[in-house]
Short mmCIF file of C-alpha atoms in Angstrom, two decimals:
data_model
loop_
_atom_site.label_atom_id
_atom_site.label_comp_id
_atom_site.label_asym_id
_atom_site.label_seq_id
_atom_site.Cartn_x
_atom_site.Cartn_y
_atom_site.Cartn_z
CA MET M 581 -83.39 83.06 61.67
CA ASN M 582 -82.15 82.88 58.13
CA ASN M 583 -83.68 82.51 54.68
CA LYS M 584 -87.39 82.01 54.09
CA LYS M 585 -89.32 80.81 57.09
CA ASN M 586 -92.49 78.74 57.21
CA ILE M 587 -94.88 80.83 59.28
CA VAL M 588 -98.38 80.14 60.62
CA ILE M 589 -100.51 83.08 61.84
CA THR M 590 -103.85 82.43 63.53
CA GLY M 591 -106.58 84.99 63.05
CA GLY M 592 -104.78 86.44 60.04
CA ASN M 593 -107.83 87.91 58.36
CA ARG M 594 -107.92 91.28 60.18
CA GLY M 595 -106.14 93.64 62.56
CA ILE M 596 -102.69 92.70 63.81
CA GLY M 597 -102.96 89.22 62.28
CA LEU M 598 -103.57 90.63 58.81
CA GLY M 599 -100.79 93.15 59.34
CA LEU M 600 -98.40 90.30 60.15
CA VAL M 601 -99.51 88.39 57.06
CA GLU M 602 -98.86 91.39 54.84
CA ASN M 603 -95.56 92.22 56.51
CA LEU M 604 -94.09 88.73 56.47
CA SER M 605 -95.43 87.19 53.28
CA SER M 606 -93.13 88.94 50.81
CA MET M 607 -89.99 87.32 52.24
CA ASN M 608 -91.39 84.16 53.84
CA ASN M 609 -93.85 81.32 53.33
CA VAL M 610 -97.01 82.29 55.20
CA ILE M 611 -100.18 80.39 56.02
CA PHE M 612 -102.84 82.25 57.93
CA THR M 613 -105.98 80.92 59.57
CA SER M 614 -109.47 82.33 59.29
CA ARG M 615 -113.01 81.24 60.13
CA ASP M 616 -114.34 83.04 57.04
CA ARG M 617 -113.46 81.59 53.63
CA VAL M 618 -114.74 84.61 51.68
CA VAL M 619 -112.60 87.09 53.61
CA ALA M 620 -109.58 84.78 53.38
CA GLU M 621 -109.95 84.44 49.60
CA GLU M 622 -110.09 88.23 49.25
CA ILE M 623 -106.79 88.55 51.14
CA VAL M 624 -105.17 85.88 48.97
CA ASP M 625 -106.41 87.58 45.78
CA LYS M 626 -105.09 90.99 46.84
CA ALA M 627 -101.71 89.43 47.53
CA LYS M 628 -101.70 87.83 44.08
CA ASN M 629 -102.18 91.28 42.57
CA ARG M 630 -98.86 92.18 44.22
CA SER M 631 -97.32 88.95 42.92
CA ILE M 632 -97.17 87.53 46.46
CA GLU M 633 -98.34 84.03 47.27
CA ILE M 634 -100.17 83.53 50.56
CA ASN M 635 -102.00 80.41 51.69
CA TYR M 636 -104.75 80.06 54.25
CA VAL M 637 -106.58 77.32 56.12
CA LEU M 638 -109.98 77.50 57.73
CA MET M 639 -109.69 77.16 61.49
CA ASP M 640 -111.85 77.80 64.54
CA VAL M 641 -109.59 77.85 67.61
CA ASN M 642 -112.59 76.81 69.74
CA ASP M 643 -112.94 73.54 67.80
CA SER M 644 -110.28 70.85 68.19
CA GLN M 645 -111.45 69.01 65.08
CA SER M 646 -111.22 72.19 63.03
CA ILE M 647 -107.68 72.76 64.33
CA ALA M 648 -106.65 69.18 63.57
CA LYS M 649 -107.96 69.45 60.00
CA ALA M 650 -106.23 72.80 59.49
CA SER M 651 -102.97 71.48 60.89
CA GLU M 652 -103.09 68.54 58.51
CA GLU M 653 -103.42 70.99 55.62
CA VAL M 654 -100.49 72.97 56.98
CA SER M 655 -98.38 69.81 57.14
CA GLN M 656 -99.14 69.12 53.47
CA LYS M 657 -97.81 72.55 52.47
CA PHE M 658 -94.91 72.91 54.91
CA LYS M 659 -92.29 70.28 55.70
CA SER M 660 -92.01 71.96 59.08
CA VAL M 661 -93.20 75.11 60.84
CA ASP M 662 -90.56 77.62 61.95
CA LEU M 663 -92.71 80.30 63.53
CA LEU M 664 -96.21 80.26 65.01
CA PHE M 665 -98.12 83.41 65.91
CA ASN M 666 -101.06 82.71 68.23
CA ASN M 667 -102.93 85.87 67.38
CA ALA M 668 -106.62 84.88 67.25
CA GLY M 669 -108.54 86.44 70.13
CA ILE M 670 -111.78 88.13 71.19
CA LEU M 671 -112.95 90.99 73.39
CA LEU M 672 -116.65 90.69 74.22
CA ASN M 673 -119.03 93.60 74.87
CA GLU M 674 -119.11 93.13 78.63
CA TYR M 675 -115.63 94.66 78.95
CA GLN M 676 -117.32 97.85 80.18
CA LEU M 677 -118.84 96.09 83.21
CA PRO M 678 -117.24 95.72 86.65
CA ALA M 679 -116.18 92.22 87.67
CA LEU M 680 -119.22 91.56 89.87
CA ASP M 681 -121.57 92.32 86.97
CA THR M 682 -119.64 90.31 84.36
CA SER M 683 -121.42 87.11 83.32
CA GLU M 684 -119.78 83.73 83.73
CA LYS M 685 -120.56 83.05 80.07
CA SER M 686 -118.55 86.08 78.98
CA ILE M 687 -115.58 84.95 81.07
CA LEU M 688 -115.76 81.33 79.91
CA ASP M 689 -116.22 82.22 76.22
CA THR M 690 -113.27 84.61 76.31
CA PHE M 691 -111.08 82.13 78.17
CA ASN M 692 -112.07 79.39 75.70
CA THR M 693 -110.84 81.44 72.74
CA ASN M 694 -107.98 83.52 74.09
CA THR M 695 -106.40 80.93 76.38
CA LEU M 696 -107.52 77.40 75.59
CA GLY M 697 -107.56 78.25 71.89
CA VAL M 698 -103.82 78.91 72.02
CA LEU M 699 -103.18 75.64 73.83
CA ARG M 700 -105.29 73.73 71.29
CA VAL M 701 -103.35 75.24 68.39
CA CYS M 702 -100.01 74.46 70.02
CA LYS M 703 -101.03 70.83 70.52
CA SER M 704 -101.46 70.49 66.75
CA ILE M 705 -98.72 72.76 65.43
CA VAL M 706 -95.84 71.94 67.82
CA PRO M 707 -95.48 68.41 66.33
CA LEU M 708 -94.87 70.14 62.96
CA MET M 709 -91.94 72.10 64.43
CA LYS M 710 -89.35 69.50 63.50
CA ASN M 711 -86.25 71.69 63.47
CA GLY M 712 -86.92 73.72 66.58
CA GLY M 713 -89.02 76.82 66.24
CA ARG M 714 -90.51 79.92 67.78
CA ILE M 715 -93.95 80.54 69.23
CA ILE M 716 -95.22 84.05 69.86
CA ASN M 717 -98.44 84.43 71.83
CA ILE M 718 -100.15 87.76 71.31
CA SER M 719 -101.05 88.76 74.86
CA SER M 720 -101.77 92.16 76.37
CA GLY M 721 -100.55 94.53 79.03
CA MET M 722 -104.09 94.21 80.39
CA GLY M 723 -103.04 90.76 81.59
CA GLN M 724 -100.12 92.08 83.64
CA LEU M 725 -100.61 91.32 87.34
CA ILE M 726 -98.21 94.08 88.35
CA GLU M 727 -100.40 96.76 86.73
CA MET M 728 -103.80 95.07 86.95
CA GLU M 729 -106.64 97.59 86.85
CA SER M 730 -110.44 97.46 86.73
CA GLY M 731 -112.80 96.50 83.94
CA SER M 732 -112.46 94.07 81.04
CA THR M 733 -112.55 91.21 83.55
CA ALA M 734 -112.97 88.39 81.05
CA TYR M 735 -110.25 89.70 78.74
CA ARG M 736 -107.79 90.37 81.57
CA ILE M 737 -108.27 86.88 83.04
CA SER M 738 -107.80 85.26 79.64
CA LYS M 739 -104.56 87.11 78.94
CA THR M 740 -103.09 86.52 82.41
CA ALA M 741 -103.83 82.82 81.92
CA LEU M 742 -102.29 82.97 78.44
CA ASN M 743 -99.12 84.32 80.01
CA THR M 744 -99.17 81.33 82.37
CA ILE M 745 -99.43 78.92 79.44
CA THR M 746 -96.55 80.78 77.78
CA LYS M 747 -94.31 80.18 80.79
CA ILE M 748 -95.30 76.52 81.08
CA LEU M 749 -94.69 75.82 77.39
CA SER M 750 -91.38 77.70 77.44
CA ASN M 751 -90.19 75.25 80.09
CA GLU M 752 -91.64 72.12 78.55
CA LEU M 753 -90.60 72.71 74.92
CA ILE M 754 -87.05 73.97 75.38
CA ASP M 755 -85.68 70.41 75.11
CA ASN M 756 -87.14 70.44 71.57
CA ASN M 757 -85.36 73.73 70.87
CA ILE M 758 -88.70 75.52 70.69
CA LYS M 759 -88.80 78.95 72.33
CA VAL M 760 -92.05 80.51 73.51
CA ASN M 761 -92.74 84.14 74.41
CA ALA M 762 -95.76 86.35 75.05
CA ILE M 763 -95.88 89.86 73.68
CA CYS M 764 -98.01 92.92 74.23
CA PRO M 765 -98.45 94.59 70.82
CA GLY M 766 -99.23 97.96 72.42
CA TRP M 767 -102.46 99.93 72.07
CA VAL M 768 -103.22 99.45 68.38
CA GLN M 769 -105.82 100.96 66.05
CA THR M 770 -107.79 97.78 65.39
CA ASP M 771 -111.46 96.86 65.84
CA MET M 772 -110.49 95.79 69.36
CA GLY M 773 -108.16 98.70 70.18
CA GLY M 774 -110.36 101.42 68.71
CA LYS M 775 -109.58 104.54 66.68
CA ASN M 776 -108.03 106.43 69.59
CA ALA M 777 -105.21 103.93 70.04
CA THR M 778 -101.67 105.30 69.92
CA LEU M 779 -100.23 102.89 67.35
CA THR M 780 -101.20 102.08 63.78
CA VAL M 781 -101.34 98.41 62.85
CA GLN M 782 -98.24 98.82 60.70
CA GLU M 783 -96.24 100.46 63.50
CA SER M 784 -97.08 97.65 65.90
CA VAL M 785 -96.57 94.90 63.34
CA GLN M 786 -93.17 96.24 62.34
CA LYS M 787 -91.98 95.99 65.94
CA ILE M 788 -93.41 92.47 66.27
CA THR M 789 -91.77 91.38 63.01
CA GLU M 790 -88.37 92.69 64.06
CA PHE M 791 -88.65 90.80 67.33
CA ALA M 792 -89.91 87.58 65.74
CA LEU M 793 -87.05 87.35 63.24
CA ARG M 794 -84.18 88.64 65.32
CA LYS M 795 -81.19 86.39 65.90
CA ASN M 796 -81.12 86.71 69.70
CA PHE M 797 -84.55 85.30 70.57
CA PRO M 798 -85.38 84.89 74.27
CA ASN M 799 -87.50 82.20 75.92
CA GLY M 800 -90.27 82.43 78.47
CA LYS M 801 -90.45 86.23 78.48
CA PHE M 802 -93.19 88.87 78.30
CA LEU M 803 -92.23 91.69 75.95
CA ARG M 804 -93.49 94.89 74.37
CA HIS M 805 -91.72 96.24 71.28
CA GLY M 806 -88.87 93.79 71.89
CA GLU M 807 -88.25 94.91 75.46
CA VAL M 808 -88.94 92.64 78.45
CA ILE M 809 -91.77 93.83 80.72
CA PRO M 810 -92.94 92.46 84.12
CA TRP M 811 -95.54 89.71 84.25
#
């Protein structure tokens, strides 16, 4: 990918999403989504202090109307979208419980955000990808079937299902020259990953950025730090 790219990052107000915004905005045109206007404005103002322009749109990935409105705003700022990061996601408190004690509400709420939320966003953003494009779904090694362990039932189900959507879209969108991959960002020091995680946000984001912008971009793969891993 050459020159400045038009990039949309969901959930760009904290953690890995914010790291991607900060890493990519100096050399590209970036719009991030947030549910919180105050937090989003603070990020934009800090960027201005570094003479960097960042735009945001308010979006709730659980609300199709919110996504449609946000996508319309994106279309007014970008002629087309080159790169979409589906980063917005949640990990609810019941992750410490075994599967048989996990509530259906926890599973459904997590699935609604982490899985269906990505599909909703793609439905609105893919039509804006007029010259081909790239979609990166932020998944997790916790969704790998080959190494599936116990706990975090809702989160694991949502990420395994996200990987399924990734494969389906990679098949269905290739005729439009749109490539879709899922990535595991590693164990990162975010609110979700915790302080004991092995990677800083910047370390993880740097690897993701290198992968996202590299010339040889795969399709329909699951990767960690640019290397293909088993589903």
